[in-house]
Short mmCIF file of C-alpha atoms in Angstrom, two decimals:
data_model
loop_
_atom_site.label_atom_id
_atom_site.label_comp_id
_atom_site.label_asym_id
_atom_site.label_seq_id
_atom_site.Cartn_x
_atom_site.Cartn_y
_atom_site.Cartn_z
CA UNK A 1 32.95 -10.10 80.70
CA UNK A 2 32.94 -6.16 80.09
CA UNK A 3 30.50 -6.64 77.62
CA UNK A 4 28.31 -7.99 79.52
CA UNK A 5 28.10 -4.68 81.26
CA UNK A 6 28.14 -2.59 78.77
CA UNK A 7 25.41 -4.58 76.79
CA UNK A 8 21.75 -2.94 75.91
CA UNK A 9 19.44 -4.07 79.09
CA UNK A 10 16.67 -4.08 76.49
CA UNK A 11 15.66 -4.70 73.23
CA UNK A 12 13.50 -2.16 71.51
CA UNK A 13 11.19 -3.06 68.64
CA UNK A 14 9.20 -0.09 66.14
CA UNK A 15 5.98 -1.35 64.45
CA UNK A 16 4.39 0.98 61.97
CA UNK A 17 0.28 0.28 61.62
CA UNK A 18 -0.70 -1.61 58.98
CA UNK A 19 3.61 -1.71 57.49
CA UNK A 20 2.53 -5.33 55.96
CA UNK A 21 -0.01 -4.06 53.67
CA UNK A 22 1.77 -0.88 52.69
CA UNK A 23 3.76 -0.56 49.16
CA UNK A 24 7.42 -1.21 49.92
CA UNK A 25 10.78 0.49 48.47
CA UNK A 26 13.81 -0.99 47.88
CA UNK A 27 16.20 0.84 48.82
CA UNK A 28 20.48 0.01 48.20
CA UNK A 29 22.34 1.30 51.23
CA UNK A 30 25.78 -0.14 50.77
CA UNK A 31 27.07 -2.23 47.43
CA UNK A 32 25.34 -5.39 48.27
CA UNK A 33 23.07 -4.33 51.28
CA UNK A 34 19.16 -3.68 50.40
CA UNK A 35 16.61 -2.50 52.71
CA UNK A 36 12.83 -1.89 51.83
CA UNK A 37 11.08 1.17 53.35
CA UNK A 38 6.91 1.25 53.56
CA UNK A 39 5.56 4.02 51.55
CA UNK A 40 4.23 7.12 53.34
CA UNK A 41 2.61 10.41 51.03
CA UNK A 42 2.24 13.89 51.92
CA UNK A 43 -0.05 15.14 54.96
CA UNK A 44 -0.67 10.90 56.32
CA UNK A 45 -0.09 10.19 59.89
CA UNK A 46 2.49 7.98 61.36
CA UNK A 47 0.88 5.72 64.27
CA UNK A 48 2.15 2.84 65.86
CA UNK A 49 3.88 0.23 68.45
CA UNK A 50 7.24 0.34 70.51
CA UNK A 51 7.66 -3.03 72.28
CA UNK A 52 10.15 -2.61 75.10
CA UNK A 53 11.52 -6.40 76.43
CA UNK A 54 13.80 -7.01 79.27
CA UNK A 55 16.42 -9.07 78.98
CA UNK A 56 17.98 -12.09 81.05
CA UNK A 57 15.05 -10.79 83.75
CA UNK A 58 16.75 -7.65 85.10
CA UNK A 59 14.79 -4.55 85.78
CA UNK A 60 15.56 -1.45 84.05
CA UNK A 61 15.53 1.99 85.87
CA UNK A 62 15.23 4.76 83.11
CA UNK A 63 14.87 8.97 83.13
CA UNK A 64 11.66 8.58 80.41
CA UNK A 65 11.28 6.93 77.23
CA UNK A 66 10.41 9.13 73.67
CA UNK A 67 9.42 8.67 70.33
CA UNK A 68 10.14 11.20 67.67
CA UNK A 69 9.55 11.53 63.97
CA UNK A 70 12.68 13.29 61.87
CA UNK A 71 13.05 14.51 59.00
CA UNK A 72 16.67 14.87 58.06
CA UNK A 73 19.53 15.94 54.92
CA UNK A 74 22.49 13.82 55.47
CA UNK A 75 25.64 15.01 53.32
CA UNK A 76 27.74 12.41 52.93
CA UNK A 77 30.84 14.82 52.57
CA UNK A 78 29.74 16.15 55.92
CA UNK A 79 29.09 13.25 57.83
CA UNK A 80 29.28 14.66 61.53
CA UNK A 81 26.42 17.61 60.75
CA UNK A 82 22.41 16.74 59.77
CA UNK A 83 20.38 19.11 58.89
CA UNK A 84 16.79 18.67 61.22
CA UNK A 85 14.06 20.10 58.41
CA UNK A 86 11.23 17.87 60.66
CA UNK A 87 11.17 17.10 64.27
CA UNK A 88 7.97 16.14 66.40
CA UNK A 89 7.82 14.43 69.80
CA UNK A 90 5.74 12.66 71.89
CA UNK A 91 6.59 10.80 75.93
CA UNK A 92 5.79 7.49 75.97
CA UNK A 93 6.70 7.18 79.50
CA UNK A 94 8.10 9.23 82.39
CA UNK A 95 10.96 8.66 84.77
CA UNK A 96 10.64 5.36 86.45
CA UNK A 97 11.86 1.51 86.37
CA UNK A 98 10.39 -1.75 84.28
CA UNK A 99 10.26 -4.88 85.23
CA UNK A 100 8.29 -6.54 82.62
CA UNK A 101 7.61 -5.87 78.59
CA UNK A 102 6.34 -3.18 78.11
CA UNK A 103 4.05 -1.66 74.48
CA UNK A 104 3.51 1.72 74.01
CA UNK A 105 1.02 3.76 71.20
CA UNK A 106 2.28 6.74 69.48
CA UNK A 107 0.20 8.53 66.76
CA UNK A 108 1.98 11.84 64.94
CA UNK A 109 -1.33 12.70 63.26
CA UNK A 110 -1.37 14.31 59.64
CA UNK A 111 2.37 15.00 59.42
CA UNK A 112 3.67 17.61 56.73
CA UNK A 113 5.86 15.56 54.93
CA UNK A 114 7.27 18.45 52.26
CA UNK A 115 9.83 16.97 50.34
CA UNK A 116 10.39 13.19 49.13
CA UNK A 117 13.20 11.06 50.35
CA UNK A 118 15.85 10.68 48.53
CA UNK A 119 19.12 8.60 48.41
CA UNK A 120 22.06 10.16 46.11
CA UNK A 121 25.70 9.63 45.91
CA UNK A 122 26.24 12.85 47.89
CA UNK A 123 23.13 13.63 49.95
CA UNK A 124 20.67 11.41 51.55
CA UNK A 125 16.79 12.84 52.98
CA UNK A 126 15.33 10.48 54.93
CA UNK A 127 12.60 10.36 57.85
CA UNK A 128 12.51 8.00 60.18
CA UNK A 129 10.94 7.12 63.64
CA UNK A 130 13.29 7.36 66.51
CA UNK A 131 12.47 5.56 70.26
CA UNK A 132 15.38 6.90 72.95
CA UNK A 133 15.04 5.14 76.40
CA UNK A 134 17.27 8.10 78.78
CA UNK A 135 18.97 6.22 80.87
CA UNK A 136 21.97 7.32 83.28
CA UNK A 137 24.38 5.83 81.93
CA UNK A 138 24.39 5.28 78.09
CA UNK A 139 20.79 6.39 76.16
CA UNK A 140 18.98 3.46 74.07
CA UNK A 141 18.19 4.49 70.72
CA UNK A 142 16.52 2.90 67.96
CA UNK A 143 15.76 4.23 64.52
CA UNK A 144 12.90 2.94 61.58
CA UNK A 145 12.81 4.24 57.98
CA UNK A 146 10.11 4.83 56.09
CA UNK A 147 9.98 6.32 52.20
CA UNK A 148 8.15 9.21 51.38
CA UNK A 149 6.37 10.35 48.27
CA UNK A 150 4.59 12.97 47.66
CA UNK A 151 2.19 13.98 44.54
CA UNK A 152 2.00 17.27 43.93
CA UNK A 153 0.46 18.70 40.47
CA UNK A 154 2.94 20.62 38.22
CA UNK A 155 3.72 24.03 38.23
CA UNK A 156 1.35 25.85 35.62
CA UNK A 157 4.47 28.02 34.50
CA UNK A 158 7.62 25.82 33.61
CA UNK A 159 8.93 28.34 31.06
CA UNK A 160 12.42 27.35 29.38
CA UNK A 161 15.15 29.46 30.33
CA UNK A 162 18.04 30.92 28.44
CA UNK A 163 21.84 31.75 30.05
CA UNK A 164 24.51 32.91 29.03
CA UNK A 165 28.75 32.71 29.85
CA UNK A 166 31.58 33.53 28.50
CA UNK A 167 35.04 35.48 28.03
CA UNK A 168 34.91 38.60 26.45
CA UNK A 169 35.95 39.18 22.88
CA UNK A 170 36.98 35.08 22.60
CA UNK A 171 34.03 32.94 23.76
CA UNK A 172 30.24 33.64 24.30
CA UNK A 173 28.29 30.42 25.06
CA UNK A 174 23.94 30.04 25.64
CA UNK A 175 22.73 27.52 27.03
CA UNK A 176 18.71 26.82 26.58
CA UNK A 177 17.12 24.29 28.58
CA UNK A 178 13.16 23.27 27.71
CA UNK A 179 11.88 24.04 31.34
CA UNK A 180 12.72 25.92 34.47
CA UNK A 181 11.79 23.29 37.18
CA UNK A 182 12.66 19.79 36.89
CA UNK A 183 12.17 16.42 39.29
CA UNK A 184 15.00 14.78 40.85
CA UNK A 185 14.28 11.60 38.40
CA UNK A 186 14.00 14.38 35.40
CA UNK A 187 16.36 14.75 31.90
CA UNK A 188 17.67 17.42 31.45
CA UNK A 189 16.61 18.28 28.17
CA UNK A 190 18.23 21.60 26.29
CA UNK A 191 20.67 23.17 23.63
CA UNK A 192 24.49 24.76 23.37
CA UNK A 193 25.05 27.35 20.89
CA UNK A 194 28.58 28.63 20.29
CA UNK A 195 28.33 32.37 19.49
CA UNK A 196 31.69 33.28 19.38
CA UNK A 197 34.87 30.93 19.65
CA UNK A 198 38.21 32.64 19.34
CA UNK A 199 40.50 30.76 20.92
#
């Protein structure tokens, strides 16, 4: 019986323009749990569709409904703190009750998209749309991924670079790896020379 109080009065649909025809990503989220993401690049706008149905016929009263796009780093050491790199916002609707289904537009036109999602063992960047529904007692939140890429040409320098550690008088170690900047999807390509080993 609680539950039935405490149960979303709505259910809240996201529908990206033209998702279907899109290129999709697969991407693993737990050990046996896929997902696939449509493919956004660099600079393209995000439009689309939040359906907003009633359920079992009740009204809902709510303080405004939003959509936002975000752009977050998720540690997964760290799982409390995100850090916000990309946050836009738009009302869909102010203050006010529903009694029926209701669809709203949003359009976040030309978004800077500057880095490509990514999910790692450690970190996670992912953007997503978010649609919160304020209401008095408990918000309504629903999140949508989407995968970004974005082409950028290379950098006209990528010298190689040259370091060097070690302990004085027992070991001096370089290290000299073919380029300065790499990709996340890059090999790391490069050489170890002992110097000096006195140990």
């Amino acid at each position: 019986m609680a539950s039935y109080f405490f149960a979303q009065p709505v259910d809240v649909e996201i529908r990206l323009e033209g998702e279907e025809n899109r290129k999709q990503v697969e991407v693993k989220l737990e050990k046996d749990r896929k997902e696939a993401y449509p493919v956004y690049y660099d600079g393209e706008p995000i439009t689309g569709q939040v359906v907003v149905r009633l359920r079992d016929g009740r009204k809902l009263v709510h303080d405004g409904i939003k959509v936002e796009f975000v752009g977050t780093i998720e540690l997964f050491y760290d799982r409390g703190n995100h850090y916000e790199f990309l946050s836009l916002s738009q009302e869909l609707a102010a203050p006010g009750e529903m009694r029926q289904a209701q669809t709203f537009d949003f359009n976040f036109k030309n978004v800077e998209k500057q880095y490509e999602s990514y999910q790692g063992i450690n970190v996670k960047l992912r953007y997503f749309v978010r649609v919160t529904i304020a209401r008095r007692l408990a918000d309504v939140m629903k999140e949508k991924d989407l995968w970004v890429h974005s082409y950028r040409m290379p950098p006209d320098s990528n010298n190689s670079i040259k370091m060097e550690v070690g302990i004085e008088d027992c070991l001096h170690i370089e290290f000299e790896y073919n380029k300065s900047k790499y990709h996340l999807k890059d090999v790391i390509v490069g050489k170890i020379y002992f110097l000096l080993v006195r140990i």
